[in-house]
Short mmCIF file of C-alpha atoms in Angstrom, two decimals:
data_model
loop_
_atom_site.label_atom_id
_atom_site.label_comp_id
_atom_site.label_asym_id
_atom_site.label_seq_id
_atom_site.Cartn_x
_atom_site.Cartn_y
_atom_site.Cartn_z
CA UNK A 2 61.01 99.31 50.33
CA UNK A 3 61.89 96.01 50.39
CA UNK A 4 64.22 93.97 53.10
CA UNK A 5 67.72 92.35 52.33
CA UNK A 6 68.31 88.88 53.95
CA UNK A 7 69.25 89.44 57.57
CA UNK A 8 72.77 88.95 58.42
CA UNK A 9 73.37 87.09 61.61
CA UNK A 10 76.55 87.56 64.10
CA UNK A 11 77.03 85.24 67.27
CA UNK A 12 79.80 86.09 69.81
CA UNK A 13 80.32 84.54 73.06
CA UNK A 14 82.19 87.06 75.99
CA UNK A 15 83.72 85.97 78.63
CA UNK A 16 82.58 87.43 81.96
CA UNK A 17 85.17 89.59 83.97
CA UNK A 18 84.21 87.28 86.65
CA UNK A 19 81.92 84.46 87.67
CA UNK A 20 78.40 86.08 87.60
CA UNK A 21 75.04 84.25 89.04
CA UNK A 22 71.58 85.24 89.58
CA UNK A 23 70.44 82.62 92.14
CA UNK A 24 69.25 80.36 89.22
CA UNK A 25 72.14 79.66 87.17
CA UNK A 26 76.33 80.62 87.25
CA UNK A 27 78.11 81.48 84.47
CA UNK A 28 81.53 83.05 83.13
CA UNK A 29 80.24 83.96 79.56
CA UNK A 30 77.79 85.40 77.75
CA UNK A 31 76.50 84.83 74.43
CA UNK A 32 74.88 87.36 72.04
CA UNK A 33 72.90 86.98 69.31
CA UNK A 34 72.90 90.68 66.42
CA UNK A 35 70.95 90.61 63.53
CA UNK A 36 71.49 93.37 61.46
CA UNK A 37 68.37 94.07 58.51
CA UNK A 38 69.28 96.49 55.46
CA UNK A 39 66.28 98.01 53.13
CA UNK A 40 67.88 101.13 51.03
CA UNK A 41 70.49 102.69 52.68
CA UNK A 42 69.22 102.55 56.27
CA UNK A 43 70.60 98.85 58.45
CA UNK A 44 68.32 98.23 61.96
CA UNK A 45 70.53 95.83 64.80
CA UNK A 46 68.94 94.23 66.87
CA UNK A 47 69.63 91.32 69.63
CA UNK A 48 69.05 88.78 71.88
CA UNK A 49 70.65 86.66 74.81
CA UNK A 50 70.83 82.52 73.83
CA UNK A 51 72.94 79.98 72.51
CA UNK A 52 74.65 79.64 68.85
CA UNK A 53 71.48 77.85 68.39
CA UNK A 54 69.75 81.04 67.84
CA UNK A 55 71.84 82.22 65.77
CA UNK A 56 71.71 79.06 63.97
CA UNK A 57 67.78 79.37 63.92
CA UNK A 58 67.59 82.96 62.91
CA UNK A 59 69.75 82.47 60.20
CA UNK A 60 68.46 78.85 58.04
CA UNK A 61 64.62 79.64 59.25
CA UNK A 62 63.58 83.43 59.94
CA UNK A 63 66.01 85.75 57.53
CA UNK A 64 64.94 84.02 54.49
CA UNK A 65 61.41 84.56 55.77
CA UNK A 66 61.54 88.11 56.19
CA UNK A 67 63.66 88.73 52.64
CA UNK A 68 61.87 90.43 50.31
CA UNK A 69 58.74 91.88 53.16
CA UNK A 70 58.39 95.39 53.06
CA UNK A 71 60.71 97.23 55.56
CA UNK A 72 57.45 98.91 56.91
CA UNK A 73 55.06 96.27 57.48
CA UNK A 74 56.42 94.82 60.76
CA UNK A 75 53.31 93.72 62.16
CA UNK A 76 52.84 91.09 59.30
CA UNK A 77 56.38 90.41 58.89
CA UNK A 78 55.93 89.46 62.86
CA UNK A 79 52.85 87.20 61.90
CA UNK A 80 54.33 85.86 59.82
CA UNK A 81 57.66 84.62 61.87
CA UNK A 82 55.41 83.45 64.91
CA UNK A 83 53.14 81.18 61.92
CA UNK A 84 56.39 80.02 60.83
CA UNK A 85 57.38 78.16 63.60
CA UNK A 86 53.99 76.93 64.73
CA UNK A 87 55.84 72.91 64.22
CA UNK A 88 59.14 74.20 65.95
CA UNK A 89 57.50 75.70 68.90
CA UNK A 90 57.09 79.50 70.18
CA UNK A 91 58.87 79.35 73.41
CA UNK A 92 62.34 79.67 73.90
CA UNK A 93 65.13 79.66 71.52
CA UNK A 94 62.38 80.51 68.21
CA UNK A 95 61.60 83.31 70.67
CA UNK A 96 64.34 84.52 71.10
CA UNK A 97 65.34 84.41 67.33
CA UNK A 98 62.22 86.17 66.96
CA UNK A 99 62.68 88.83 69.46
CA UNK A 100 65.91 90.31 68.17
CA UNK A 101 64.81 90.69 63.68
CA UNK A 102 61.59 92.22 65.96
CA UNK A 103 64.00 94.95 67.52
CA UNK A 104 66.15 94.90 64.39
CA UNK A 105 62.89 95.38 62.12
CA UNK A 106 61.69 98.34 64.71
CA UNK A 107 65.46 100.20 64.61
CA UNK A 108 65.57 99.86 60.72
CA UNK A 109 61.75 101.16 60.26
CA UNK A 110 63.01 104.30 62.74
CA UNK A 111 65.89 105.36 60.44
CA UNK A 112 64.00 104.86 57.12
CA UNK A 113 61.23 107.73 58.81
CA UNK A 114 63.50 109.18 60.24
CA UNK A 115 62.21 109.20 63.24
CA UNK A 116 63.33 108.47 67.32
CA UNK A 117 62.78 105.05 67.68
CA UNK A 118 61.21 105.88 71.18
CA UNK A 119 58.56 107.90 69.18
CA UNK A 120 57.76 105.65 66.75
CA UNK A 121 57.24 103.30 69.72
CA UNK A 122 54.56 105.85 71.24
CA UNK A 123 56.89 108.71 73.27
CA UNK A 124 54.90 111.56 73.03
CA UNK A 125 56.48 115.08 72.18
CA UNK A 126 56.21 115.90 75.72
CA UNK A 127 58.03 112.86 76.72
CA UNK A 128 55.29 110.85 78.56
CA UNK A 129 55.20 106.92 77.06
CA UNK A 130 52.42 104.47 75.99
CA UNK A 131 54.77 101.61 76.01
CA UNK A 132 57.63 100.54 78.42
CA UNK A 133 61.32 100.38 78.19
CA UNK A 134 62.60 96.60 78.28
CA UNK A 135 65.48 96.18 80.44
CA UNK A 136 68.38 93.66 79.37
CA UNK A 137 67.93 90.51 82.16
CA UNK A 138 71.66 91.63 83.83
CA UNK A 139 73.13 95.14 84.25
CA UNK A 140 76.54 94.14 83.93
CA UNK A 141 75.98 92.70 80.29
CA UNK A 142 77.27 94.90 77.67
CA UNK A 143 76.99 95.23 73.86
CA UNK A 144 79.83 96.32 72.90
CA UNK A 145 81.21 97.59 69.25
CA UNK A 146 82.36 94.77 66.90
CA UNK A 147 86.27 96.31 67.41
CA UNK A 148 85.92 95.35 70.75
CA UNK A 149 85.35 91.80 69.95
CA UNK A 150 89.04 90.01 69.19
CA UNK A 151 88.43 88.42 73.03
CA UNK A 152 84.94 86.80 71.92
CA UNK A 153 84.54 83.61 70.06
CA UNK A 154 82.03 83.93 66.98
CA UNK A 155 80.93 83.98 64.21
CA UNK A 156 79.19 86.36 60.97
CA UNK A 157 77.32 85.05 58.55
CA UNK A 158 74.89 86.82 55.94
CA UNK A 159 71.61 84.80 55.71
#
């Protein structure tokens, strides 16, 4: 099964109040959802970074990935981190990387059918081979795209 170009959305929420972690202040937040179709089945995932992401995801990665098979993640992951070997791995290619890689994993789930967490290596019994990643603030939230009309953003397809 082959993938669809990614569709990109970036919003930008505005903090209830001023939040800081020591290292920085802020009084938004901006996310990053890339959404990847093959079939029926559509995997989201996401990152944390500036419309730059977005931006990067969108004119370098998505047409990458269109046309991979929905299955083969670990060369469809290859072959992101080769492509931006010139651009540079670290941050905002990272990060543009990071969420199709959760988006890729989600879709992958729902074509097998399958808990994501066991795909990822939760036994039956519920003991894990790999470890949960937890978002970098607790009071961030990804909320549903009706919830959005106080965000700035924007949706683009490819």
């Amino acid at each position: 099964m082959k993938l669809h170009r990614p569709a990109v959305s970036v919003y930008t929420v505005p903090t209830d109040a001023p939040e800081a972690d020591g290292t920085l202040a802020w009084e938004s937040t901006t996310i990053v959802i890339t959404e990847v179709t093959a079939g029926d089945a559509t995997g989201t995932g996401w990152t944390y970074g500036p419309q730059a992401v977005g931006d990067f995801l969108r004119e370098t990665l998505a047409p990458l990935v269109e046309g991979r098979s929905a299955l083969d993640i670990p060369a469809t992951h290859e072959a992101m981190c080769r492509s931006v070997r010139n651009a540079g791995r670290p941050g905002i290619a990272a990060c543009a990387i990071s969420a199709l890689d959760i988006a890729l994993w989600d879709l992958k789930a729902r074509l097998l059918e399958l808990p994501l967490a066991h795909l990822l290596g939760t036994s039956a019994n519920g003991s894990r081979s790999t470890a949960a990643a937890a978002s970098r603030r607790t009071t961030t939230r990804i909320w549903p795209r009706s919830w959005a009309a106080g965000c700035t953003g924007s949706t683009s397809r490819g």
